[in-house]
Coordinates of C-alpha atoms (C1' of nucleotides) in Angstrom, one line a residue:
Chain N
X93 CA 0.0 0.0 0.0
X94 CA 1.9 3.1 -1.2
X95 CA -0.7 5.9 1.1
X96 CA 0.6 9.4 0.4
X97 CA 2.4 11.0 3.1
X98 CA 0.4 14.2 3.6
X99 CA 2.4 17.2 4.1
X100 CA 1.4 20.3 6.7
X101 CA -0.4 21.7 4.0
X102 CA -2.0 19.9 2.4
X103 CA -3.3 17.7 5.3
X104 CA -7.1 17.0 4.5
X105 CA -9.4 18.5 7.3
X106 CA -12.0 16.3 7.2
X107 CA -15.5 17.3 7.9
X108 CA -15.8 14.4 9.9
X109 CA -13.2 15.6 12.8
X110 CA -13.7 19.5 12.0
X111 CA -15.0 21.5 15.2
X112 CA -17.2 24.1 12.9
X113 CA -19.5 21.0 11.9
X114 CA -22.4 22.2 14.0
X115 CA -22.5 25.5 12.7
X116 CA -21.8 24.6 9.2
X117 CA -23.5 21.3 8.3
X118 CA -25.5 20.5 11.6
X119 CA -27.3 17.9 9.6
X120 CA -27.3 13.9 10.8
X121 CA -24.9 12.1 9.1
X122 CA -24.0 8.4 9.2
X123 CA -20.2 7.3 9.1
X124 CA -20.4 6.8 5.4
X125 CA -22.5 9.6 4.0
X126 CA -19.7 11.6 6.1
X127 CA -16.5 9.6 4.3
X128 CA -18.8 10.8 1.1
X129 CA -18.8 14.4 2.0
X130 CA -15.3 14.5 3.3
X131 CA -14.1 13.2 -0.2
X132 CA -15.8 15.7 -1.8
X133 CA -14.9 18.7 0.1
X134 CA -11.5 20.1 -1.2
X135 CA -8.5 20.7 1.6
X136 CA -8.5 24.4 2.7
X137 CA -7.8 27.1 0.7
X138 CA -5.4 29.9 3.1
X139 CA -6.0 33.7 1.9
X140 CA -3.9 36.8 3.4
X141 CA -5.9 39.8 4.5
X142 CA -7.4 41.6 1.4
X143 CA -7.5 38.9 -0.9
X144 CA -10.7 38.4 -2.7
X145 CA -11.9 34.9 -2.7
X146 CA -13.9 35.3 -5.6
X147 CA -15.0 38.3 -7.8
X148 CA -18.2 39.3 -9.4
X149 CA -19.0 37.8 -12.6
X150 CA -16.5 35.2 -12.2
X151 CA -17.7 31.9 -13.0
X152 CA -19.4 30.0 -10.3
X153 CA -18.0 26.3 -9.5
X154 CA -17.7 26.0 -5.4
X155 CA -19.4 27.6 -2.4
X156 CA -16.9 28.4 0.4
X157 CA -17.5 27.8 4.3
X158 CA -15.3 30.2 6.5
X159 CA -12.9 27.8 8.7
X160 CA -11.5 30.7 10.4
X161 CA -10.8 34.5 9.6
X162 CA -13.2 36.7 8.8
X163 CA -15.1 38.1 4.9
X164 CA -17.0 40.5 3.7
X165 CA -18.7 40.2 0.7
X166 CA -19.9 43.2 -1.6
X167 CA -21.7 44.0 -4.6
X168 CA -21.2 47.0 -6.5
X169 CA -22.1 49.4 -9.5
X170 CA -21.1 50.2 -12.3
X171 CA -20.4 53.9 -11.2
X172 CA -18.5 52.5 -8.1
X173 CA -20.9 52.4 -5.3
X174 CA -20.2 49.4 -3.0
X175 CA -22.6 48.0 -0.9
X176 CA -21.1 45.5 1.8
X177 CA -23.9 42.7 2.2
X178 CA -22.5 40.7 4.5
X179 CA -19.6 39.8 6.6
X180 CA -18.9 36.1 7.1
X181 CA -17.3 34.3 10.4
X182 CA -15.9 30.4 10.3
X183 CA -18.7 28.2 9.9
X184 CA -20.8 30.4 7.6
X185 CA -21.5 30.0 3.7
X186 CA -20.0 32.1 0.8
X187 CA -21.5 32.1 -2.9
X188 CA -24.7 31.2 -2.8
X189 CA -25.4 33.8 -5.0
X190 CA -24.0 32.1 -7.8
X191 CA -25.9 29.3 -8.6
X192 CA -28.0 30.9 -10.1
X193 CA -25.9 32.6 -13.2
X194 CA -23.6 30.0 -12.9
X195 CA -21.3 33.1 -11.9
X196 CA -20.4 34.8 -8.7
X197 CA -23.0 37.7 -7.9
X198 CA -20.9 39.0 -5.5
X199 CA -16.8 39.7 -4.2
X200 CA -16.2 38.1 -1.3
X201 CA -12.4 39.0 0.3
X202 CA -10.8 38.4 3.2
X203 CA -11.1 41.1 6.2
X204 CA -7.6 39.1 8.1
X205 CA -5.9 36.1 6.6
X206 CA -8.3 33.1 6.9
X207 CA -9.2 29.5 5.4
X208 CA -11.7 28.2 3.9
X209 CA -13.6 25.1 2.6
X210 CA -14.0 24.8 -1.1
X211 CA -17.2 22.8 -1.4
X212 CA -17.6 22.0 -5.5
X213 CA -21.8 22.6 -6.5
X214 CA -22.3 20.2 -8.7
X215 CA -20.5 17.3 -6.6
X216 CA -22.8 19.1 -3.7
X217 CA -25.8 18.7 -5.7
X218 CA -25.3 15.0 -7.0
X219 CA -24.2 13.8 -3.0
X220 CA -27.4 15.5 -2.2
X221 CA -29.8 13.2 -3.9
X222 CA -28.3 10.3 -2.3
X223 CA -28.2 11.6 1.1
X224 CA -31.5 13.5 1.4
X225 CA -30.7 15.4 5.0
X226 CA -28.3 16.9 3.0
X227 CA -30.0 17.8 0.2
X228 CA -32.3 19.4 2.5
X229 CA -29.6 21.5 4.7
X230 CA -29.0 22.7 1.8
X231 CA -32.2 24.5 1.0
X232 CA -32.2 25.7 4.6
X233 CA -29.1 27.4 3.9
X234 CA -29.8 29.0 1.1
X235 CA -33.2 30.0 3.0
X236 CA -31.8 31.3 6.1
X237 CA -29.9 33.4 3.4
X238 CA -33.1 35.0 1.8
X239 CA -34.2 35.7 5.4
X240 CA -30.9 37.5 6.5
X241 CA -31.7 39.7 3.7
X242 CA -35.1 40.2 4.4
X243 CA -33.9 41.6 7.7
X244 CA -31.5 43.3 6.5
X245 CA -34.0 45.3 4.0
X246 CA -35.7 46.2 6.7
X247 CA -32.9 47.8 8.8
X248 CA -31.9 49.7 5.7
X249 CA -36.1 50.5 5.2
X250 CA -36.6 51.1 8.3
X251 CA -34.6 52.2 11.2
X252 CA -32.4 54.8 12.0
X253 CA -28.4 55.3 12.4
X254 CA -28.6 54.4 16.3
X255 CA -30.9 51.5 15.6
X256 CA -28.7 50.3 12.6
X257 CA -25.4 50.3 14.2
X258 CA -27.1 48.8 17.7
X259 CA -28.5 45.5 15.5
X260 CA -25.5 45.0 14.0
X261 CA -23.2 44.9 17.3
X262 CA -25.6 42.9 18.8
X263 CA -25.4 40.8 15.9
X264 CA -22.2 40.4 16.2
X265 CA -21.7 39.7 19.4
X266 CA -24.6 36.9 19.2
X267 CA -22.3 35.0 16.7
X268 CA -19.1 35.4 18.2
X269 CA -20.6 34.5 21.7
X270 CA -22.1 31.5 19.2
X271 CA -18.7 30.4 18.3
X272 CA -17.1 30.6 22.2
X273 CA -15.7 34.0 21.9
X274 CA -16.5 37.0 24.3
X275 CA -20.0 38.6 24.1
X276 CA -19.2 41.5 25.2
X277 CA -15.6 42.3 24.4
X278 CA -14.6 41.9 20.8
X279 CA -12.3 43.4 18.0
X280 CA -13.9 44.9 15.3
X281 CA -12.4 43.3 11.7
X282 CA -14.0 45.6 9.3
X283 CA -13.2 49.4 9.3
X284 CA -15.9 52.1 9.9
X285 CA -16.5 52.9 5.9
X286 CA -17.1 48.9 5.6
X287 CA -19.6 48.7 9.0
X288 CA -21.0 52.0 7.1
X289 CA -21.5 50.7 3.4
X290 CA -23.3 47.4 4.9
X291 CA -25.8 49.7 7.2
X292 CA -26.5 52.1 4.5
X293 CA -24.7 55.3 6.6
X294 CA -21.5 57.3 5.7
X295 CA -18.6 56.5 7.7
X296 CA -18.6 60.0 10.1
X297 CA -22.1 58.5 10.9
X298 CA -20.9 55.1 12.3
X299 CA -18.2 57.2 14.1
X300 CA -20.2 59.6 15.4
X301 CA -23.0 57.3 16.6
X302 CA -20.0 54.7 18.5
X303 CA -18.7 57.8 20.3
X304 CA -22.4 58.9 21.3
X305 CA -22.8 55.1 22.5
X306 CA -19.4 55.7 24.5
X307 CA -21.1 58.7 26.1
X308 CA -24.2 57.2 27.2
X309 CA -21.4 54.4 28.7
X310 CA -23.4 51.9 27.2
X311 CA -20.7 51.0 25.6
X312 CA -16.0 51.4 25.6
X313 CA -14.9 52.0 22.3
X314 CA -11.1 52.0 21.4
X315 CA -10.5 51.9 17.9
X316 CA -11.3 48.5 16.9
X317 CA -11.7 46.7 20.3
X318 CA -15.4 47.4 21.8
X319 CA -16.8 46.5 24.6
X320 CA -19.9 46.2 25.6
X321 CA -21.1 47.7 28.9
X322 CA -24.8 48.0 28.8
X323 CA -25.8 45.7 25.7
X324 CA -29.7 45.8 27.5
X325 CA -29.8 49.5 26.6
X326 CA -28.6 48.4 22.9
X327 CA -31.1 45.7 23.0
X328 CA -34.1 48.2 24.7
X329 CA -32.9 50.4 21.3
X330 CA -33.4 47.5 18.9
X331 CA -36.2 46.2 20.7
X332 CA -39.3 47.4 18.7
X333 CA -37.6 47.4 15.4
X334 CA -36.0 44.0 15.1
X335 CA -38.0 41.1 14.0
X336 CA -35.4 38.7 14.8
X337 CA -31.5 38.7 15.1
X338 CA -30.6 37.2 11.6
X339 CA -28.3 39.6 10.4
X340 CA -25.0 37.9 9.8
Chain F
X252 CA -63.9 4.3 -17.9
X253 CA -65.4 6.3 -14.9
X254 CA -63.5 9.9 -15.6
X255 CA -64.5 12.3 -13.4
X256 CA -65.8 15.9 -15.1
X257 CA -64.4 18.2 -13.6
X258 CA -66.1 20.9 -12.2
X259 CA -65.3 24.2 -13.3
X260 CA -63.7 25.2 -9.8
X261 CA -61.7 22.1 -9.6
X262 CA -60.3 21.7 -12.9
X263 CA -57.0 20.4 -12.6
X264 CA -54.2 23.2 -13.9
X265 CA -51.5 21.3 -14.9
X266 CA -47.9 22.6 -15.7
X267 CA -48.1 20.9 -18.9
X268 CA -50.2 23.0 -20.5
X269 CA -49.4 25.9 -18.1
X270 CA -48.7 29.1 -20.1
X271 CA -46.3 30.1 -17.2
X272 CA -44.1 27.2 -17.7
X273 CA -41.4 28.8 -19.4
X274 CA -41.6 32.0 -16.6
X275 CA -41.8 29.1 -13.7
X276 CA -40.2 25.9 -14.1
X277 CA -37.8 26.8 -17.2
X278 CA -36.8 23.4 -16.8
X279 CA -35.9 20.3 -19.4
X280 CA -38.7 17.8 -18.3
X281 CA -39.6 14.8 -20.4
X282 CA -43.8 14.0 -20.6
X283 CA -43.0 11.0 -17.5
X284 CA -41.1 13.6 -15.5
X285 CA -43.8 16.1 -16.3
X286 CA -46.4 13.9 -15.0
X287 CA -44.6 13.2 -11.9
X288 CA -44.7 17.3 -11.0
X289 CA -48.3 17.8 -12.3
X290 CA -49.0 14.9 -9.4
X291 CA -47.3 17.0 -6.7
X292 CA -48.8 20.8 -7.5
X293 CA -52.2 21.2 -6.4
X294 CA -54.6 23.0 -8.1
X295 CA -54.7 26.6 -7.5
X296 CA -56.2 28.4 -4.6
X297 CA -58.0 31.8 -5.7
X298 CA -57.8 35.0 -3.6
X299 CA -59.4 38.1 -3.5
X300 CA -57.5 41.4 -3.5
X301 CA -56.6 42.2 0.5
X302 CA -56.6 38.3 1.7
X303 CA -53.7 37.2 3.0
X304 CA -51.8 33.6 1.2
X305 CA -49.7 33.3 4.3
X306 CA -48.7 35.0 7.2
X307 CA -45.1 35.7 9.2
X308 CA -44.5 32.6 12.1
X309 CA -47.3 29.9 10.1
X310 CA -46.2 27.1 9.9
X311 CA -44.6 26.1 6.1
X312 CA -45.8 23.5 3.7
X313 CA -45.6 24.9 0.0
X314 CA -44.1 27.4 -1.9
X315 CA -46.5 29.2 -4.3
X316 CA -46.4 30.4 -7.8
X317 CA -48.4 33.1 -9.0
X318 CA -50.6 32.1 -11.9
X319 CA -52.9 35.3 -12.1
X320 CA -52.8 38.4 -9.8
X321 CA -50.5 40.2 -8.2
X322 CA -49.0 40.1 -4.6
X323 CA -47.2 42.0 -2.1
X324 CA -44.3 39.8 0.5
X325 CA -43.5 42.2 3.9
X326 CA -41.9 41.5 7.1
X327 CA -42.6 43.9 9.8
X328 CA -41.3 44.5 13.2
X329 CA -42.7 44.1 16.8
X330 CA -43.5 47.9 17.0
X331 CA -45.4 47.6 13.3
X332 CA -42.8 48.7 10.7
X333 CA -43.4 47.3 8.0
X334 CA -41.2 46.6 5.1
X335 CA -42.0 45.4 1.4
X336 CA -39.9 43.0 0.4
X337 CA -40.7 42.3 -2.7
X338 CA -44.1 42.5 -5.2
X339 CA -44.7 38.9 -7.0
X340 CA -46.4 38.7 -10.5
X341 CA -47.6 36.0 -12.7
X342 CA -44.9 33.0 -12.9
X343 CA -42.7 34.3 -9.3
X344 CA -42.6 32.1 -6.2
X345 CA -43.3 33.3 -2.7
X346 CA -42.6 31.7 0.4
X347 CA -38.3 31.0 -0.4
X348 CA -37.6 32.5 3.2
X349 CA -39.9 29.7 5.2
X350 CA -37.6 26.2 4.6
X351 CA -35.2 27.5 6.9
X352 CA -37.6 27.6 9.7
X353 CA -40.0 25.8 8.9
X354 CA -42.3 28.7 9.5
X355 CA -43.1 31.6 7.3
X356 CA -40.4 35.0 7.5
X357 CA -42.8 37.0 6.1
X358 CA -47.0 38.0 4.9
X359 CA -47.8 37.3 1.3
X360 CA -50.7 38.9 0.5
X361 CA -52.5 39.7 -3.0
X362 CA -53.0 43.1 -4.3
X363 CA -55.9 42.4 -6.5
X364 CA -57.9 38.9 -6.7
X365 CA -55.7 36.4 -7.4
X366 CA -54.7 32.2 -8.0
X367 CA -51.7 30.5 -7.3
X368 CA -50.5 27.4 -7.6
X369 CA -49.6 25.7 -4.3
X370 CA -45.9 23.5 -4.3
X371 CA -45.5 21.1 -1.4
X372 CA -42.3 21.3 -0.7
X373 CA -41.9 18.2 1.2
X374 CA -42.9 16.3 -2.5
X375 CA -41.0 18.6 -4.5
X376 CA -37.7 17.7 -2.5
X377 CA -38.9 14.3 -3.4
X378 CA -39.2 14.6 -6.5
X379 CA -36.3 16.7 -6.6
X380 CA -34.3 13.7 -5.9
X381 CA -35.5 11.7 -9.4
X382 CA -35.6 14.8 -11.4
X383 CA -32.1 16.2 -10.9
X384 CA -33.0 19.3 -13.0
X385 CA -35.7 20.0 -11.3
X386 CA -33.8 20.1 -8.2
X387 CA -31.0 22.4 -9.5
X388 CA -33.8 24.5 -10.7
X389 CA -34.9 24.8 -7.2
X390 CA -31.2 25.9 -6.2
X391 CA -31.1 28.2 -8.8
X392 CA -34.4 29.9 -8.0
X393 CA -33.3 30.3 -4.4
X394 CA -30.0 31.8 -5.7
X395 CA -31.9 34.4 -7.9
X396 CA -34.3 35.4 -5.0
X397 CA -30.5 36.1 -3.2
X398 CA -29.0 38.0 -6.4
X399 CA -32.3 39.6 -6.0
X400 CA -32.2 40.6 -2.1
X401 CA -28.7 41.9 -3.0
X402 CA -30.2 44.4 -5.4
X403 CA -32.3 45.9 -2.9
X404 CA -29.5 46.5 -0.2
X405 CA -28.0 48.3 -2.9
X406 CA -30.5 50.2 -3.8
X407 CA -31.7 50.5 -0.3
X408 CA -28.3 51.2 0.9
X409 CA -26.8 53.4 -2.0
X410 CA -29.4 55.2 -4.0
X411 CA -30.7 58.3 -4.1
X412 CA -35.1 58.4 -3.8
X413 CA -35.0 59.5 -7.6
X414 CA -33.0 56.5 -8.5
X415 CA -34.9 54.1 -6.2
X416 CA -38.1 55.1 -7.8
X417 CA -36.6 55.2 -11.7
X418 CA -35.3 51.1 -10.8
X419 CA -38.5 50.3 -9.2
X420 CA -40.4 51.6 -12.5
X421 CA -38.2 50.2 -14.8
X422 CA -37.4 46.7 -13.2
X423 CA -41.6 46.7 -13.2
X424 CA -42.0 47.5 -17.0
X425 CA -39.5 45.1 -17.4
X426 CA -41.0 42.3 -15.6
X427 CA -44.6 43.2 -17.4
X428 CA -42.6 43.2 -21.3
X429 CA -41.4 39.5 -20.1
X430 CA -45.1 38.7 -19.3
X431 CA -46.2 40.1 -23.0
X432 CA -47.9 43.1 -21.8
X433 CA -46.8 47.0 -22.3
X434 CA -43.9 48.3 -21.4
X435 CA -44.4 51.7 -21.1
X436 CA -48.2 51.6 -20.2
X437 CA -49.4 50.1 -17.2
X438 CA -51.6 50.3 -13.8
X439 CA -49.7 49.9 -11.1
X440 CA -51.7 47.2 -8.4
X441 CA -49.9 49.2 -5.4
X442 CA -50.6 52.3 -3.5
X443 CA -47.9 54.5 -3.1
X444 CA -47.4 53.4 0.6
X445 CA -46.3 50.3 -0.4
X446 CA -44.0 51.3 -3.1
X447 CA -42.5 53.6 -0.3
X448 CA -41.7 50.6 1.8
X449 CA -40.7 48.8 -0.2
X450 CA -38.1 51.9 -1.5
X451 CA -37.6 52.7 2.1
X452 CA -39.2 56.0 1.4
X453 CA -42.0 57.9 2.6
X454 CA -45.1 57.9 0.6
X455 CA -45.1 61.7 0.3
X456 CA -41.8 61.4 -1.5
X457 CA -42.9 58.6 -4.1
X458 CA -45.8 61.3 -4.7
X459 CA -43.6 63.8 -5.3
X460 CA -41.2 62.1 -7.1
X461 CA -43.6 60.8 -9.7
X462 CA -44.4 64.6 -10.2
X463 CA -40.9 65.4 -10.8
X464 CA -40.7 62.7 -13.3
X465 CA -44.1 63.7 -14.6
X466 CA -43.0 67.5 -14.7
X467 CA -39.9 66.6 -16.4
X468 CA -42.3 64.7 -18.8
X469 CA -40.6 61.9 -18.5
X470 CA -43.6 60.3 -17.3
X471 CA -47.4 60.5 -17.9
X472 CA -49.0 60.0 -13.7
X473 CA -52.8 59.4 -14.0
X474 CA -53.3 58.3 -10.0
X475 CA -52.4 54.1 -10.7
X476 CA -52.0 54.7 -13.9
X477 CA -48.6 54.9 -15.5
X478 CA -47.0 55.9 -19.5
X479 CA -43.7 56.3 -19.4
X480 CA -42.6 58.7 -22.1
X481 CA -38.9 59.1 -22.0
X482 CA -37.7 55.2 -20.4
X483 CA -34.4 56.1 -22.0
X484 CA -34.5 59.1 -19.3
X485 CA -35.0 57.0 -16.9
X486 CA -32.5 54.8 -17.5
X487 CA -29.7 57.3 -17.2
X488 CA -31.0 57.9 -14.0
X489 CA -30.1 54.3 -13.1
X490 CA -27.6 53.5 -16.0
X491 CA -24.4 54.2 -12.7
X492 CA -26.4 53.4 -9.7
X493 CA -27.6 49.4 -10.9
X494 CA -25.6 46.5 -11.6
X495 CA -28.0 44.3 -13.5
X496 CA -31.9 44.8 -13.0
X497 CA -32.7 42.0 -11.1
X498 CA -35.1 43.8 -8.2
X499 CA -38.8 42.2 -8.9
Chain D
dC160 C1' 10.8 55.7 12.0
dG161 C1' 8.1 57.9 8.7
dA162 C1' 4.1 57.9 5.6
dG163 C1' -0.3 57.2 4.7
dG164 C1' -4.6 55.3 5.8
dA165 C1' -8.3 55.3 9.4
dA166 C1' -10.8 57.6 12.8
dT167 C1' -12.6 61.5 15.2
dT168 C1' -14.8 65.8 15.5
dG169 C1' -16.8 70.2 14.0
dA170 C1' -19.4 73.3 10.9
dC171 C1' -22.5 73.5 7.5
dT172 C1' -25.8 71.6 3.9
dA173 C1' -29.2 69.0 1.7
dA174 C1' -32.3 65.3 1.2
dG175 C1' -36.1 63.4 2.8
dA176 C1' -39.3 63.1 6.9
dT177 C1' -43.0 65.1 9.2
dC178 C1' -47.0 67.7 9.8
dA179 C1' -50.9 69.8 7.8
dA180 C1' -54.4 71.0 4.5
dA181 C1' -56.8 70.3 0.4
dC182 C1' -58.4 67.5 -3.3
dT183 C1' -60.2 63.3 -5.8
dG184 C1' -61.9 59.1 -7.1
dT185 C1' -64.3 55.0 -5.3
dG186 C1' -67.5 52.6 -3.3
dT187 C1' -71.3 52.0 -0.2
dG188 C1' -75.7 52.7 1.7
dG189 C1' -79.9 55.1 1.8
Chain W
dC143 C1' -79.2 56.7 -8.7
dC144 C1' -77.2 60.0 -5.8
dA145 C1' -74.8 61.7 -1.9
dC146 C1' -71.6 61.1 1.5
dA147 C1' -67.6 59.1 3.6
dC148 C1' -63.2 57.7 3.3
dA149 C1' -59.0 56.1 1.8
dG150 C1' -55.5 57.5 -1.2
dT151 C1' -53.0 61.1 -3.1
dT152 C1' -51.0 65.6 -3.9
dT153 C1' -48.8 69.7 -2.5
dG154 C1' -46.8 73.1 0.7
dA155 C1' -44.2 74.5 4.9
dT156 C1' -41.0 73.3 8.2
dC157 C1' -37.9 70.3 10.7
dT158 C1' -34.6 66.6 11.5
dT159 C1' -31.3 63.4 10.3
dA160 C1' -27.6 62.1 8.2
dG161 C1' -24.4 63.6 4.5
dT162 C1' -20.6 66.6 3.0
dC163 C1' -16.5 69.0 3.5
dA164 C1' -12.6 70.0 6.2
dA165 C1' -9.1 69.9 9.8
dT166 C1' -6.7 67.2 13.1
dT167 C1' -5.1 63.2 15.5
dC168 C1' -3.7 58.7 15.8
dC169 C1' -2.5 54.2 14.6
dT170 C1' -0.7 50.8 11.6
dC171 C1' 2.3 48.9 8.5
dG172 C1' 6.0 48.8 5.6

DNA sequence: CGAGGAATTGACTAAGATCAAACTGTGTGG
DNA sequence: CCACACAGTTTGATCTTAGTCAATTCCTCG
């Protein structure tokens, strides 16, 4: 039996052993449907900090899970505009968008050096009719997507600056404290002009409205690093406005 | 042979024959795997103008496709905002955002009296399964409804209420050309409330922003009634601002 | 260590929201 | 069939919020 030394890096993770599969494909395998997966999900791809994943118009082949690091993914115009739609934490999906041109809708690039999962559509696809938990994980995904959005519309519809930027650290913190991290005490990975362009407000206006949070102490805010003192008074803010927390 | 006659009421629409198909299920299916689907959808339910197809937090069985009529999909928050997110026309599926939690995200409700044609999407999975084409049309209509949702963050996020509204008008005209109907001639089945929320603007600005257009004579504004004169104008308007048209 | 990008803060502006009043179809009930 | 009520719309006046422009400070990264 001649089996391949693997090197450091290009040791196969394995779905099977990886610590994200709750968040990413909490979905109740059997040993072999796993082996199945596992041989169809490609070894981790490493990106340094501003390197785009994938680009706009770029043909679609793969959705990417975030192992660890952190994305942002944007659409823009043709004049320039960009409009951050979402930033992405290990465990969540990238490229969903795609499917349906058959090319990326969307850039998606890294906010710090990260990893991914490379998970190949149409192998997806095909593994999904055999497996039908899958299959239907799947369509859950892609529908917790369309309701992320929906929320999303609605903070950009509907709320103000201080109700905007409120959701969305409360949002945050709800997904790091998902993943183990601290709650209440976290670095930020995106700049102000990024948090800005995803909640539809210049970036003076994110600034502004942090330093007014820091006055009310409800919350410390040093450059990147916030914490949160009083995330009830963020939540009383959010309270009436917020449907649910599915902002991502 | 005992062959039932079927009543008027509960005549059997089948995809087959359905003039929608090539709007709905653009989709390669041979006469057996047509069969197979025409035994899954259920013949269509009929509303009147104000009923509601579903509501936010019911529980979810089927997608539906509008057949005739026109609908309206909102989300609103716990202190009543509401937001559009979308309005549906002949051939467009509602009810995307409830596989994730098995409940409804959002109201579906029609905007003049109505049928649609009711997917259970336990079969269609199913069925999904057999019919691999079917099933990557499903993935590619959830994909679209994304590509879609990403549209609106940017115009929510990025444009200007002159811009917003010149989209909104175009992406409709657009969506009624594909349908065979006019262009640059049509009632529109919402008030201007609705076409605020779902613009995040203020009804009082739509008004007045459909005089502007009119003064400019770019438009003709009887009440619901809408010509446009100059689309080409119109287009400039959103010729930087839009990446593709994809708003519905 | 220096340069340049990111963030903060202030002053001013403008777009759209809000409040208010008047007008117009539409539809309903007498 | 007409009159009235009402919801939807238009338009004006004013106000508020967030955007714009600008100056300064402060990290961060090469």
């Amino acid at each position: 039996m001649t089996e391949q030394t693997p090197s450091l890096h290009t040791l196969k993770v394995s779905c099977s052993n990886c610590s994200l599969r709750e968040l990413c494909l909490p979905v109740g395998l059997n040993r072999e449907e796993m082996a199945q997966l596992d041989a169809v999900i490609r070894q981790s791809r490493r990106l340094k900090r501003g390197e785009y994943l994938f680009r706009s118009g770029e043909g679609f082949r793969s959705l990417y899970a975030v192992r660890t690091g952190f994305f942002k993914t944007c659409v823009s115009s043709q004049d320039g505009r960009e409009q951050v739609t979402g930033f992405q934490m290990s465990g969540e999906l990238m490229g969903l968008d795609g499917i349906s041109a058959s090319q990326h809708g969307c850039d998606a690039i890294a906010l710090e050096d990260s990893e991914v999962c490379e998970l190949p559509f149409n192998r997806m696809e095909t593994l999904g009719r055999d497996i039908p938990s899958l299959q239907h994980h799947f369509f859950r995904l892609m529908s917790r997507e369309i309701v992320r959005d929906q929320s999303v519309m609605l903070l950009l519809g509907n709320m103000k600056a201080e109700e905007r930027l409120a959701a969305f650290l409360l949002n945050l913190s709800q997904r790091l404290a998902a993943r183990g991290f601290a709650a209440n005490d976290f670095i930020l990975r995106m700049s102000r002009e990024e948090i800005g362009s995803f909640l539809g407000l210049k970036l003076e206006t994110v600034s502004r409205t942090l330093s007014k949070f820091q006055q009310q102490s409800w919350l410390k805010v040093d450059h990147k690093h916030i914490q949160m003192l009083q995330p009830e008074e963020l939540k009383a803010l959010v309270a009436g406005c917020s449907q649910a927390n599915s902002l991502r």
